[in-house]
Short mmCIF file of C-alpha atoms in Angstrom, two decimals:
data_model
loop_
_atom_site.label_atom_id
_atom_site.label_comp_id
_atom_site.label_asym_id
_atom_site.label_seq_id
_atom_site.Cartn_x
_atom_site.Cartn_y
_atom_site.Cartn_z
CA MET A 1 114.77 61.11 33.94
CA ALA A 2 111.79 59.08 32.61
CA ALA A 3 112.57 57.11 35.93
CA ALA A 4 111.44 60.06 37.76
CA VAL A 5 108.11 60.36 36.02
CA SER A 6 106.95 56.65 36.49
CA ALA A 7 108.71 56.22 39.89
CA ASN A 8 106.75 55.92 43.09
CA ARG A 9 106.41 58.97 45.48
CA LEU A 10 109.17 58.89 47.59
CA GLU A 11 111.57 57.96 44.75
CA LEU A 12 110.39 60.89 43.10
CA LEU A 13 111.38 63.36 45.92
CA GLN A 14 114.95 61.34 46.25
CA ILE A 15 115.45 61.78 42.50
CA ALA A 16 114.84 65.47 42.56
CA ASP A 17 116.84 65.88 45.75
CA LEU A 18 119.83 63.91 43.93
CA VAL A 19 119.43 66.26 40.60
CA ALA A 20 119.49 69.35 43.04
CA ARG A 21 122.78 68.40 44.50
CA GLU A 22 124.30 66.97 41.53
CA LYS A 23 123.45 70.17 39.36
CA SER A 24 124.18 72.74 42.39
CA ILE A 25 120.64 73.98 41.81
CA GLU A 26 117.69 74.54 43.97
CA LYS A 27 115.45 71.43 44.61
CA ASP A 28 112.26 73.58 44.20
CA ILE A 29 113.48 74.27 40.46
CA VAL A 30 113.93 70.33 39.81
CA LEU A 31 110.29 69.65 41.20
CA GLU A 32 108.89 73.02 39.26
CA ALA A 33 110.42 71.18 35.95
CA MET A 34 108.99 67.73 37.14
CA GLU A 35 105.50 69.52 37.53
CA GLU A 36 105.46 71.15 33.94
CA ALA A 37 106.87 67.79 32.35
CA ILE A 38 103.71 66.09 34.04
CA GLN A 39 101.52 69.16 32.78
CA LYS A 40 102.76 68.52 29.10
CA ALA A 41 102.18 64.72 29.35
CA ALA A 42 98.64 65.35 30.88
CA ARG A 43 97.67 67.48 28.26
CA SER A 44 98.81 64.97 25.52
CA ARG A 45 96.38 62.83 27.46
CA TYR A 46 93.23 65.05 28.05
CA GLY A 47 93.47 67.49 25.16
CA ALA A 48 96.14 70.22 24.45
CA GLU A 49 93.22 72.91 24.51
CA ASN A 50 92.72 72.26 28.25
CA GLU A 51 94.56 74.53 31.14
CA ILE A 52 96.18 71.69 32.96
CA ARG A 53 98.12 72.27 36.46
CA ALA A 54 100.14 69.45 38.17
CA GLN A 55 101.29 69.65 42.04
CA ILE A 56 103.89 67.35 43.51
CA ASP A 57 103.70 67.41 47.52
CA LYS A 58 106.94 68.30 48.73
CA HIS A 59 106.43 66.27 51.73
CA ASN A 60 105.44 62.95 50.96
CA GLY A 61 105.68 63.26 46.89
CA ASP A 62 101.69 62.65 46.02
CA ILE A 63 101.09 64.08 42.40
CA ARG A 64 97.77 66.02 41.83
CA LEU A 65 96.02 66.92 38.70
CA PHE A 66 93.67 69.77 38.02
CA ARG A 67 91.81 71.26 35.00
CA VAL A 68 91.81 75.00 35.68
CA ILE A 69 88.96 77.20 33.95
CA GLU A 70 88.65 81.10 34.32
CA VAL A 71 85.48 82.93 35.01
CA VAL A 72 84.71 85.61 32.57
CA GLU A 73 81.90 87.94 31.51
CA GLU A 74 81.98 86.59 27.81
CA VAL A 75 83.24 83.05 27.24
CA GLU A 76 85.68 83.11 23.98
CA ASN A 77 87.42 79.59 24.55
CA PRO A 78 85.02 77.03 26.18
CA ALA A 79 88.02 74.81 27.05
CA THR A 80 89.55 77.29 29.51
CA GLN A 81 86.85 79.88 30.25
CA ILE A 82 83.25 79.89 32.18
CA SER A 83 80.72 82.20 32.19
CA LEU A 84 79.80 83.70 35.54
CA ALA A 85 76.12 82.22 35.58
CA ASP A 86 77.50 78.55 34.99
CA ALA A 87 80.49 79.36 37.49
CA GLN A 88 78.07 80.05 40.23
CA LYS A 89 76.19 77.05 39.68
CA GLU A 90 79.43 75.26 41.11
CA LYS A 91 80.71 77.95 43.49
CA PRO A 92 77.95 80.45 44.36
CA ASP A 93 80.58 83.11 45.31
CA ALA A 94 82.55 83.01 42.08
CA GLN A 95 83.27 86.66 40.87
CA ILE A 96 84.83 87.63 37.22
CA GLY A 97 88.53 86.94 36.93
CA ASP A 98 88.13 83.97 39.48
CA PHE A 99 89.67 80.32 38.51
CA LEU A 100 87.83 77.06 39.45
CA ALA A 101 90.10 74.06 39.69
CA SER A 102 88.36 70.40 39.24
CA SER A 103 90.26 67.57 39.89
CA LEU A 104 91.50 64.79 37.26
CA PRO A 105 92.08 61.31 37.92
CA PRO A 106 95.80 60.18 38.03
CA LEU A 107 97.69 59.84 34.89
CA ASP A 108 99.22 56.40 33.56
CA PHE A 109 102.50 57.55 31.52
CA GLY A 110 103.18 55.69 28.63
CA ARG A 111 106.16 55.64 26.67
CA ILE A 112 106.10 58.85 24.76
CA ALA A 113 104.54 60.56 27.50
CA ALA A 114 107.35 59.46 29.49
CA GLN A 115 109.91 60.52 27.04
CA THR A 116 108.13 64.20 26.66
CA ALA A 117 108.43 64.70 30.31
CA LYS A 118 111.95 63.52 30.27
CA GLN A 119 112.86 65.92 27.75
CA VAL A 120 111.03 69.04 29.59
CA ILE A 121 112.80 68.04 32.92
CA VAL A 122 116.25 67.82 31.35
CA GLN A 123 115.52 71.45 29.49
CA LYS A 124 114.34 73.00 32.72
CA VAL A 125 117.18 71.64 34.82
CA ARG A 126 119.69 72.87 32.07
CA ASP A 127 118.27 76.24 32.19
CA ALA A 128 118.78 76.29 35.86
CA GLU A 129 122.16 75.27 35.57
CA ARG A 130 123.27 77.91 33.02
CA GLN A 131 120.99 80.57 34.97
CA ARG A 132 123.42 79.54 38.59
CA GLN A 133 126.56 79.59 36.33
CA TYR A 134 125.79 83.21 35.08
CA ASP A 135 124.96 84.46 38.62
CA GLU A 136 128.04 83.00 40.09
CA PHE A 137 130.43 84.48 37.46
CA LYS A 138 128.89 87.52 36.60
CA ASP A 139 130.15 89.38 39.52
CA ARG A 140 133.58 87.95 39.48
CA VAL A 141 134.90 89.91 36.36
CA GLY A 142 138.19 91.42 37.02
CA GLU A 143 139.01 88.25 39.52
CA ILE A 144 141.96 85.76 38.70
CA ILE A 145 140.58 82.47 38.56
CA THR A 146 142.56 79.06 38.18
CA GLY A 147 141.24 76.05 36.08
CA VAL A 148 142.69 72.86 34.03
CA VAL A 149 142.96 72.98 30.47
CA LYS A 150 140.12 70.88 29.16
CA ARG A 151 141.22 71.21 25.43
CA VAL A 152 143.13 73.64 22.87
CA GLU A 153 140.93 74.27 19.65
CA TYR A 154 142.36 76.33 16.81
CA GLY A 155 144.63 78.35 19.40
CA ASN A 156 141.51 78.90 21.64
CA VAL A 157 142.10 77.31 25.00
CA ILE A 158 138.97 75.66 26.95
CA VAL A 159 139.28 75.79 30.63
CA ASP A 160 137.48 73.61 33.22
CA MET A 161 136.95 76.05 36.52
CA GLY A 162 134.93 73.12 38.14
CA ARG A 163 131.38 74.03 37.92
CA ALA A 164 131.47 75.96 34.57
CA GLU A 165 133.75 76.24 31.60
CA ALA A 166 135.80 79.17 30.39
CA ILE A 167 137.13 80.42 26.66
CA MET A 168 140.61 82.15 26.31
CA ARG A 169 140.45 82.85 22.80
CA ARG A 170 143.76 82.89 20.86
CA ASP A 171 144.42 86.51 20.84
CA GLN A 172 144.16 86.51 24.67
CA VAL A 173 146.88 83.47 25.24
CA ILE A 174 150.49 85.10 26.03
CA PRO A 175 152.32 84.63 22.42
CA ARG A 176 154.71 81.69 22.02
CA GLU A 177 153.11 80.42 25.37
CA HIS A 178 153.03 76.59 25.05
CA ILE A 179 149.34 75.45 26.86
CA ARG A 180 149.16 71.75 27.13
CA GLN A 181 145.79 69.77 28.17
CA ASN A 182 145.09 68.77 31.50
CA GLU A 183 147.63 71.61 32.87
CA ARG A 184 146.69 74.01 35.62
CA ILE A 185 146.45 77.83 34.44
CA ARG A 186 145.64 81.34 35.50
CA GLY A 187 143.32 83.76 34.06
CA LEU A 188 141.54 87.01 34.44
CA ILE A 189 137.96 86.85 33.69
CA TYR A 190 137.21 89.77 31.87
CA ASP A 191 133.63 88.94 30.53
CA VAL A 192 130.70 87.10 31.39
CA ARG A 193 127.82 86.99 28.67
CA ARG A 194 124.34 85.66 28.65
CA GLU A 195 123.92 83.58 25.69
CA ASN A 196 121.49 81.08 24.07
CA ARG A 197 123.77 77.76 24.52
CA GLY A 198 124.71 79.24 27.96
CA PRO A 199 126.79 81.57 29.69
CA GLN A 200 130.03 82.46 28.03
CA ILE A 201 132.69 83.17 30.64
CA PHE A 202 136.05 85.02 28.63
CA MET A 203 139.53 84.44 30.18
CA SER A 204 142.76 86.53 29.58
CA ARG A 205 146.48 86.54 30.13
CA THR A 206 147.14 89.49 28.01
CA LYS A 207 145.06 92.17 29.37
CA PRO A 208 147.00 94.58 31.52
CA GLU A 209 144.36 94.23 34.31
CA PHE A 210 145.92 90.61 34.75
CA MET A 211 149.02 91.82 35.40
CA ALA A 212 147.85 94.34 37.85
CA ALA A 213 145.56 91.69 39.59
CA LEU A 214 148.97 89.62 39.91
CA PHE A 215 150.94 92.21 41.49
CA ALA A 216 147.76 92.58 43.97
CA GLN A 217 148.27 88.83 45.05
CA GLU A 218 151.79 89.36 45.34
CA VAL A 219 152.37 92.56 46.93
CA PRO A 220 150.29 92.77 50.45
CA GLU A 221 150.58 96.79 50.26
CA ILE A 222 148.71 96.77 46.97
CA TYR A 223 146.05 94.30 48.22
CA ASP A 224 145.55 96.71 51.44
CA GLY A 225 145.32 99.78 49.51
CA ILE A 226 148.74 101.31 50.65
CA ILE A 227 149.89 101.19 46.97
CA GLU A 228 148.09 102.11 44.23
CA ILE A 229 148.42 100.81 40.70
CA ARG A 230 147.63 103.92 38.48
CA SER A 231 148.24 102.61 35.00
CA VAL A 232 149.59 99.59 33.18
CA ALA A 233 150.54 99.04 29.58
CA ARG A 234 151.72 95.79 28.29
CA ASP A 235 153.12 94.17 24.86
CA PRO A 236 152.04 90.56 26.06
CA GLY A 237 155.02 88.03 26.00
CA SER A 238 157.94 90.76 25.89
CA ARG A 239 157.70 93.96 28.05
CA ALA A 240 155.54 96.00 30.20
CA LYS A 241 155.31 99.04 32.21
CA ILE A 242 153.07 99.60 35.34
CA ALA A 243 152.97 102.66 37.32
CA VAL A 244 152.71 102.67 41.05
CA PHE A 245 152.02 105.24 43.91
CA SER A 246 152.19 104.84 47.49
CA ASN A 247 149.70 106.95 50.03
CA ASP A 248 152.22 106.41 52.58
CA GLY A 249 155.16 108.66 52.33
CA SER A 250 157.42 106.25 54.23
CA ILE A 251 156.82 103.01 52.06
CA ASP A 252 158.77 103.13 48.62
CA PRO A 253 156.31 101.91 46.09
CA VAL A 254 158.71 100.67 43.55
CA GLY A 255 160.63 98.82 46.03
CA ALA A 256 157.80 97.22 47.97
CA CYS A 257 156.71 95.77 44.20
CA VAL A 258 160.30 94.48 43.63
CA GLY A 259 160.45 92.51 46.77
CA MET A 260 163.31 91.33 48.63
CA ARG A 261 165.81 90.65 46.05
CA GLY A 262 163.23 90.88 43.28
CA SER A 263 161.52 87.97 44.81
CA ARG A 264 157.63 89.73 44.34
CA VAL A 265 158.26 90.81 40.87
CA GLN A 266 160.02 87.69 39.86
CA ALA A 267 156.96 85.76 40.78
CA VAL A 268 154.83 87.96 38.21
CA VAL A 269 157.48 87.42 35.48
CA ASN A 270 157.50 83.78 35.79
CA GLU A 271 153.76 83.83 35.38
CA LEU A 272 153.95 85.91 32.37
CA GLN A 273 156.41 83.71 30.62
CA GLY A 274 159.24 86.19 31.32
CA GLU A 275 157.71 89.63 30.23
CA LYS A 276 160.18 92.18 31.61
CA ILE A 277 158.49 94.99 33.93
CA ASP A 278 159.69 98.36 34.26
CA ILE A 279 158.02 99.38 37.66
CA ILE A 280 158.02 103.37 37.37
CA PRO A 281 156.66 105.80 40.14
CA TRP A 282 153.86 107.83 39.22
CA SER A 283 153.83 111.57 39.43
CA PRO A 284 151.06 114.08 39.72
CA ASP A 285 153.22 115.99 37.68
CA VAL A 286 152.51 115.17 34.04
CA ALA A 287 156.18 116.06 32.69
CA SER A 288 157.89 113.94 35.45
CA PHE A 289 155.43 111.10 35.10
CA ILE A 290 156.55 111.16 31.24
CA VAL A 291 160.28 111.25 32.00
CA ASN A 292 159.94 108.31 34.34
CA ALA A 293 157.69 106.47 31.94
CA LEU A 294 160.45 106.60 29.31
CA GLN A 295 162.96 105.18 31.60
CA PRO A 296 165.91 103.66 31.00
CA ALA A 297 166.14 106.69 28.33
CA GLU A 298 167.27 110.27 29.56
CA VAL A 299 165.05 112.89 28.89
CA THR A 300 166.85 116.36 28.75
CA LYS A 301 163.66 118.60 27.65
CA VAL A 302 159.68 118.08 27.63
CA VAL A 303 157.55 120.31 25.58
CA MET A 304 153.43 119.80 26.25
CA ASP A 305 150.37 120.56 24.56
CA GLU A 306 147.57 120.21 26.80
CA ASP A 307 145.04 121.17 24.49
CA ARG A 308 146.03 118.00 21.91
CA ALA A 309 147.63 115.72 24.83
CA ARG A 310 150.78 115.80 22.94
CA VAL A 311 154.34 115.82 24.36
CA GLU A 312 157.49 116.70 22.56
CA VAL A 313 160.42 114.80 24.18
CA VAL A 314 164.08 115.96 23.45
CA VAL A 315 166.56 113.50 24.26
CA PRO A 316 170.50 113.45 23.72
CA ASP A 317 171.51 111.98 20.13
CA GLU A 318 172.81 109.00 21.65
CA GLN A 319 169.91 108.22 23.66
CA LEU A 320 167.40 108.10 20.71
CA SER A 321 167.47 104.11 19.76
CA LEU A 322 166.99 103.58 23.76
CA ALA A 323 164.07 106.19 24.08
CA ILE A 324 162.34 104.62 21.12
CA GLY A 325 162.90 101.24 22.07
CA ARG A 326 163.12 97.74 19.61
CA ARG A 327 160.33 98.46 16.66
CA GLY A 328 159.11 101.58 19.14
CA GLN A 329 158.15 99.74 21.86
CA ASN A 330 159.60 101.64 24.36
CA VAL A 331 157.75 104.89 23.31
CA ARG A 332 154.59 102.72 22.57
CA LEU A 333 154.50 101.61 26.03
CA ALA A 334 155.09 104.79 27.77
CA SER A 335 152.32 106.51 25.66
CA GLN A 336 149.91 104.09 26.68
CA LEU A 337 151.10 104.31 30.43
CA THR A 338 150.62 108.00 30.56
CA GLY A 339 147.63 108.61 28.04
CA TRP A 340 149.77 111.40 25.92
CA THR A 341 150.87 110.88 22.58
CA ILE A 342 154.97 111.05 22.88
CA ASP A 343 157.00 112.66 20.05
CA ILE A 344 160.94 111.82 20.37
CA MET A 345 163.69 114.05 18.70
CA THR A 346 167.10 114.48 19.04
CA GLU A 347 168.79 117.51 20.72
CA ALA A 348 170.03 118.25 17.09
CA GLU A 349 166.68 117.71 15.52
CA GLU A 350 165.24 119.99 18.43
CA SER A 351 167.87 122.81 17.32
CA GLU A 352 167.38 122.66 13.96
CA ARG A 353 163.32 122.91 14.12
CA ARG A 354 163.61 125.83 16.68
CA GLN A 355 166.30 127.41 14.06
CA GLU A 356 163.48 126.87 11.40
CA GLU A 357 160.98 128.71 13.61
CA PHE A 358 162.94 131.35 14.71
CA MET A 359 163.60 132.24 10.85
CA ALA A 360 160.19 132.13 9.90
CA GLN A 361 158.92 134.53 12.67
CA SER A 362 161.70 136.71 11.86
CA ARG A 363 160.77 136.47 8.04
CA ARG A 364 156.92 137.36 9.07
CA PHE A 365 158.25 140.54 11.22
CA MET A 366 160.54 141.66 8.28
CA GLU A 367 157.36 141.78 5.58
CA ALA A 368 154.64 143.18 7.73
CA LEU A 369 156.78 145.76 9.87
CA ASP A 370 159.31 146.49 6.67
CA VAL A 371 162.50 146.26 9.02
CA ASP A 372 165.69 144.53 8.18
CA ASP A 373 166.82 141.06 9.54
CA THR A 374 168.87 142.30 12.70
CA LEU A 375 165.69 144.00 13.82
CA ALA A 376 163.38 141.16 13.28
CA HIS A 377 166.04 138.66 15.02
CA LEU A 378 165.65 140.68 18.17
CA LEU A 379 162.40 140.85 18.61
CA VAL A 380 161.88 137.13 18.14
CA ALA A 381 164.73 136.53 20.36
CA GLU A 382 162.88 138.63 23.06
CA GLY A 383 160.21 136.47 23.04
CA PHE A 384 157.67 138.31 20.49
CA THR A 385 155.94 135.55 18.14
CA GLU A 386 152.87 137.37 16.78
CA LEU A 387 152.43 140.79 15.43
CA GLU A 388 149.41 141.18 17.85
CA GLU A 389 151.83 141.25 20.50
CA ILE A 390 153.82 144.19 18.98
CA ALA A 391 150.96 146.04 18.25
CA TYR A 392 148.91 145.98 21.11
CA VAL A 393 151.74 145.50 23.84
CA GLU A 394 152.39 148.28 26.72
CA PRO A 395 155.10 150.36 25.05
CA GLU A 396 156.78 150.05 28.17
CA GLU A 397 157.48 146.26 27.22
CA LEU A 398 159.06 146.98 24.13
CA LEU A 399 161.21 150.02 25.55
CA SER A 400 163.02 147.48 27.87
CA VAL A 401 164.21 145.94 24.86
CA GLU A 402 167.98 147.18 24.80
CA GLY A 403 168.47 150.02 21.71
CA PHE A 404 164.78 150.45 21.56
CA GLU A 405 163.67 154.05 21.94
CA GLU A 406 160.10 155.86 22.18
CA GLU A 407 160.17 156.86 18.55
CA LEU A 408 161.29 153.35 17.44
CA VAL A 409 158.56 151.51 19.57
CA GLY A 410 155.90 153.67 18.13
CA GLU A 411 156.56 153.36 14.53
CA LEU A 412 156.69 149.63 15.17
CA GLN A 413 153.60 149.46 16.74
CA ARG A 414 151.75 151.93 14.29
CA ARG A 415 153.09 149.47 11.29
CA ALA A 416 151.89 146.37 13.05
CA GLN A 417 148.52 147.62 13.56
CA GLU A 418 148.07 149.10 9.84
CA PHE A 419 149.34 145.82 8.83
CA LEU A 420 146.76 143.57 10.98
CA GLU A 421 143.99 146.29 9.75
CA LYS A 422 144.81 145.68 6.36
CA GLU A 423 144.68 141.74 6.78
CA ALA A 424 141.36 142.00 8.55
CA ALA A 425 139.95 144.11 5.76
CA GLU A 426 141.06 141.70 3.04
CA ALA A 427 139.80 138.88 5.04
CA ASP A 428 136.45 140.71 5.65
CA GLU A 429 136.29 141.26 2.14
CA LYS A 430 136.75 137.46 1.47
CA ARG A 431 134.60 136.50 4.18
CA ARG A 432 131.49 138.85 2.45
CA ALA A 433 132.65 137.19 -1.30
CA LEU A 434 132.15 133.52 0.73
CA GLY A 435 128.79 134.46 1.85
CA VAL A 436 129.24 134.57 5.46
CA ALA A 437 126.62 136.23 7.04
CA ASP A 438 127.18 139.41 8.92
CA ASP A 439 125.18 138.27 12.24
CA LEU A 440 127.64 135.41 12.54
CA ALA A 441 130.48 138.05 12.09
CA ASP A 442 129.23 139.77 15.11
CA ILE A 443 129.76 136.84 17.41
CA GLU A 444 132.31 138.43 19.88
CA GLY A 445 135.67 136.60 19.35
CA LEU A 446 135.56 135.33 15.64
CA THR A 447 138.13 137.25 13.94
CA PRO A 448 138.05 138.03 10.21
CA GLN A 449 140.38 135.10 9.32
CA MET A 450 138.45 132.93 11.28
CA LEU A 451 135.29 133.89 9.16
CA VAL A 452 137.07 133.11 5.98
CA ALA A 453 137.71 129.70 7.33
CA LEU A 454 134.33 129.10 8.33
CA GLY A 455 133.22 130.14 4.99
CA GLU A 456 135.56 127.75 3.40
CA ALA A 457 134.17 125.12 5.53
CA GLU A 458 130.37 125.78 4.27
CA VAL A 459 129.54 127.31 7.65
CA LYS A 460 128.03 130.60 6.40
CA THR A 461 124.91 131.20 8.77
CA LEU A 462 124.35 132.06 12.52
CA GLU A 463 121.96 128.71 12.13
CA ASP A 464 125.28 126.69 10.61
CA PHE A 465 127.49 127.95 13.57
CA ALA A 466 125.22 126.97 16.30
CA GLY A 467 124.85 123.41 14.98
CA CYS A 468 128.32 123.05 15.40
CA ALA A 469 129.98 121.20 18.36
CA ALA A 470 133.33 122.93 20.24
CA ASP A 471 135.52 120.22 18.81
CA GLU A 472 134.38 120.40 15.28
CA LEU A 473 136.19 123.63 15.66
CA THR A 474 139.18 123.19 17.78
CA SER A 475 140.05 119.52 16.98
CA LYS A 476 144.12 119.62 16.29
CA GLU A 477 143.35 116.92 13.56
CA ASP A 478 140.54 118.31 11.64
CA GLY A 479 138.84 121.25 13.31
CA ILE A 480 137.61 124.20 11.26
CA LEU A 481 139.60 126.48 13.28
CA LYS A 482 142.52 124.38 13.98
CA ALA A 483 145.21 127.15 12.84
CA PHE A 484 144.13 129.47 15.27
CA PRO A 485 144.66 129.80 19.10
CA LEU A 486 141.19 128.98 20.20
CA THR A 487 140.21 126.97 23.26
CA GLU A 488 137.44 124.51 23.46
CA GLU A 489 135.96 126.64 26.31
CA ASP A 490 135.77 129.73 24.21
CA ALA A 491 134.53 127.75 21.25
CA SER A 492 131.72 126.46 23.37
CA ALA A 493 130.77 129.86 24.49
CA MET A 494 130.55 131.32 21.25
CA ILE A 495 128.34 128.35 19.89
CA MET A 496 126.28 129.05 23.00
CA THR A 497 125.95 132.65 21.98
CA ALA A 498 124.75 131.99 18.77
CA ARG A 499 122.24 129.50 20.09
CA VAL A 500 120.65 132.10 22.70
CA ALA A 501 120.61 134.57 19.63
CA LEU A 502 118.46 132.34 17.42
CA GLY A 503 116.16 131.54 20.52
CA TRP A 504 117.12 127.55 20.71
CA ILE A 505 118.03 127.93 24.55
CA SER A 506 117.86 130.72 27.13
CA ALA A 507 120.81 132.91 28.40
CA GLU A 508 120.36 131.10 31.56
CA GLU A 509 120.40 127.54 30.39
CA ALA A 510 123.58 128.36 28.04
CA PHE A 511 125.50 129.99 30.71
CA GLY A 512 124.15 129.69 34.09
CA GLY A 513 123.96 133.60 35.22
CA HIS A 514 127.19 134.58 33.57
CA GLU A 515 126.52 138.08 33.02
CA GLU A 516 129.01 138.68 30.29
CA ALA A 517 128.26 136.07 28.23
CA GLU A 518 124.54 136.93 28.67
CA GLU A 519 125.00 140.29 27.47
CA ASP A 520 127.03 139.35 24.26
CA ALA A 521 124.16 137.05 23.50
CA GLU A 522 121.65 139.97 24.08
CA SER A 523 123.91 142.33 21.94
CA VAL A 524 124.33 139.99 18.61
CA GLU A 525 120.47 139.35 19.22
CA ALA A 526 119.60 143.26 18.97
CA GLU A 527 121.89 143.21 16.23
CA ALA A 528 120.21 140.96 14.45
CA GLU A 529 116.83 142.00 14.87
CA THR A 530 117.97 145.61 13.73
CA GLU A 531 119.15 144.30 10.27
#
C-alpha cells in the first residue's frame, strides 16, 4: 500500500480500482481510505493540532491538501478556529459556523509517513471488507450453504465459503462424522454476529432446521408451499421425526417426502450420515398427532391435561419398550415434535392407578357421607368425583342412579352440604389464625381452603394478592393454588379484581367492559371501605 501513496496520479487510481475489485468493495471506499491516510501523514508534517483535509480527484488522480478552520464567536483553539472579524477580512460574507479552507503545498512522503499511510489504508479496507461480509450474510440466516473445509481445530470446523469463512462448532457437527480438510461440506447458517475481529458466521449440521431445509431442497412440493413442515425433532446422527402437512387434499405429504422408492428421503439420510427419519402426518387434533408421533408403537388410550400441556399415553404391555425407545429416544423425540410432555404407561399400570383413584374417592365419600363401601363405590362408578357434585347437583341426577330414592338422595345431599360447611368453617378459622385479611376473603372465587394455602405462602393481604401473577397461583409445578381446580383465566380475573379494589387500575382497564367482573371489583372495594 506504500506504493499507493508515492505513486503517480494515474497509478493511484489504478491501485484503488485493483484493491476494490480484489476485496469486492466499492472503489470510493478505497479512495476515502487513501484520503484519510494522506490526511494523517499531512498532520504529522504540518502539525497534529491542525484540521487538514485531503481530496483525490476521481478522474485524474490529483491530490489537494487544505487546512480547514471554523468561524466561531469566541476562539478557544487558534489552530482550528477563527473569529468572525478575522474571517471577514479574508472572506467578507463569512458567518458564524462557516469553514474556511486554505490550500497547502503538496506533501513529499517520507518512509515513516508512507508506512503510517499504508496502515491506515489497510485498516480501512479491512473494515470495509468485514462490513461487506456482514451485509452479505446477515440476511442468509436459515439458508443451506456449501463450502470447503479449511481446517479442523479441536473438533471445530472452519469452512471457506469463498468470500468469507464460517465456523462449525464441535456441538454443531454430527456425532461420529469424519470431516477431512479440503472436502466439500454443506451446513445451515444459523447465526451471523458483528464482532471486533470481523463478522462471525456460524454453521450447523445438527439443528432441526438443517434437516427441514434439506427436505425443502429435495421435495419440490415443500419448496412450492404445497406441503408444510410443521415441526422437526432430531437426535443428530441417530434418529429424527418430521411432521408434514399437505395443503392439497389430493397429495399425500408422507408419500411426497419419501419419494419414488424412497429416493427423496434417502438423499436426506445420506447427507445426515445415515440418520433414521420417521415422516409423520401432522394433524390439528393433538391426540391424533401424538399417536402418530409415537410410531411405530401402538397406542390404546390418550388422556390429556391441556392446562399443563401434558399427556398420558397407554400402550399394550408388549409395546412399552417400543414406545419408549432405546434410552427413551422415541418418546423424547415425540415430545419435542408435539410440544407436549408425554408420560408412557402400560395398560396394567393404568388399570392399577385407576383402581387406586377409585378406592381413594370411595374412602372420601365413606368418611364424609358416613355410608358403607357399596354405596360409595356406586357413587364413584356413576362418575361422581367430588363432594360438591353430590351436595349441589340437581336431585334428578342422583335419582337417575338405579336404587336411589328421594329420601336417600335428600339425606346424601344434606350430609354432603354439612360436611362441606364444616370443612369451610375449619378452613376459615385456620385462615384467620394465619392472619389472612378479611378483604382478601371477599374476593369472589377464593374458597376458605384456597385462603389457607395463600396464608401458608405468606400471601395475606389484598396488596400481596394483587402483586401476584396468574401463573404464580396456578402453575402445576410450584403454584400456590396448584392443588385446586383453578384456571389461569380465573386466577387472572381475581387478581385484577384485587387491583381495581386497591385503585391500582380502573375497572375498564382491567376488564374492558365486562360488567360482572366490574361489579365484583366494586363490591370488594365497597366492603373494604365499610370495614
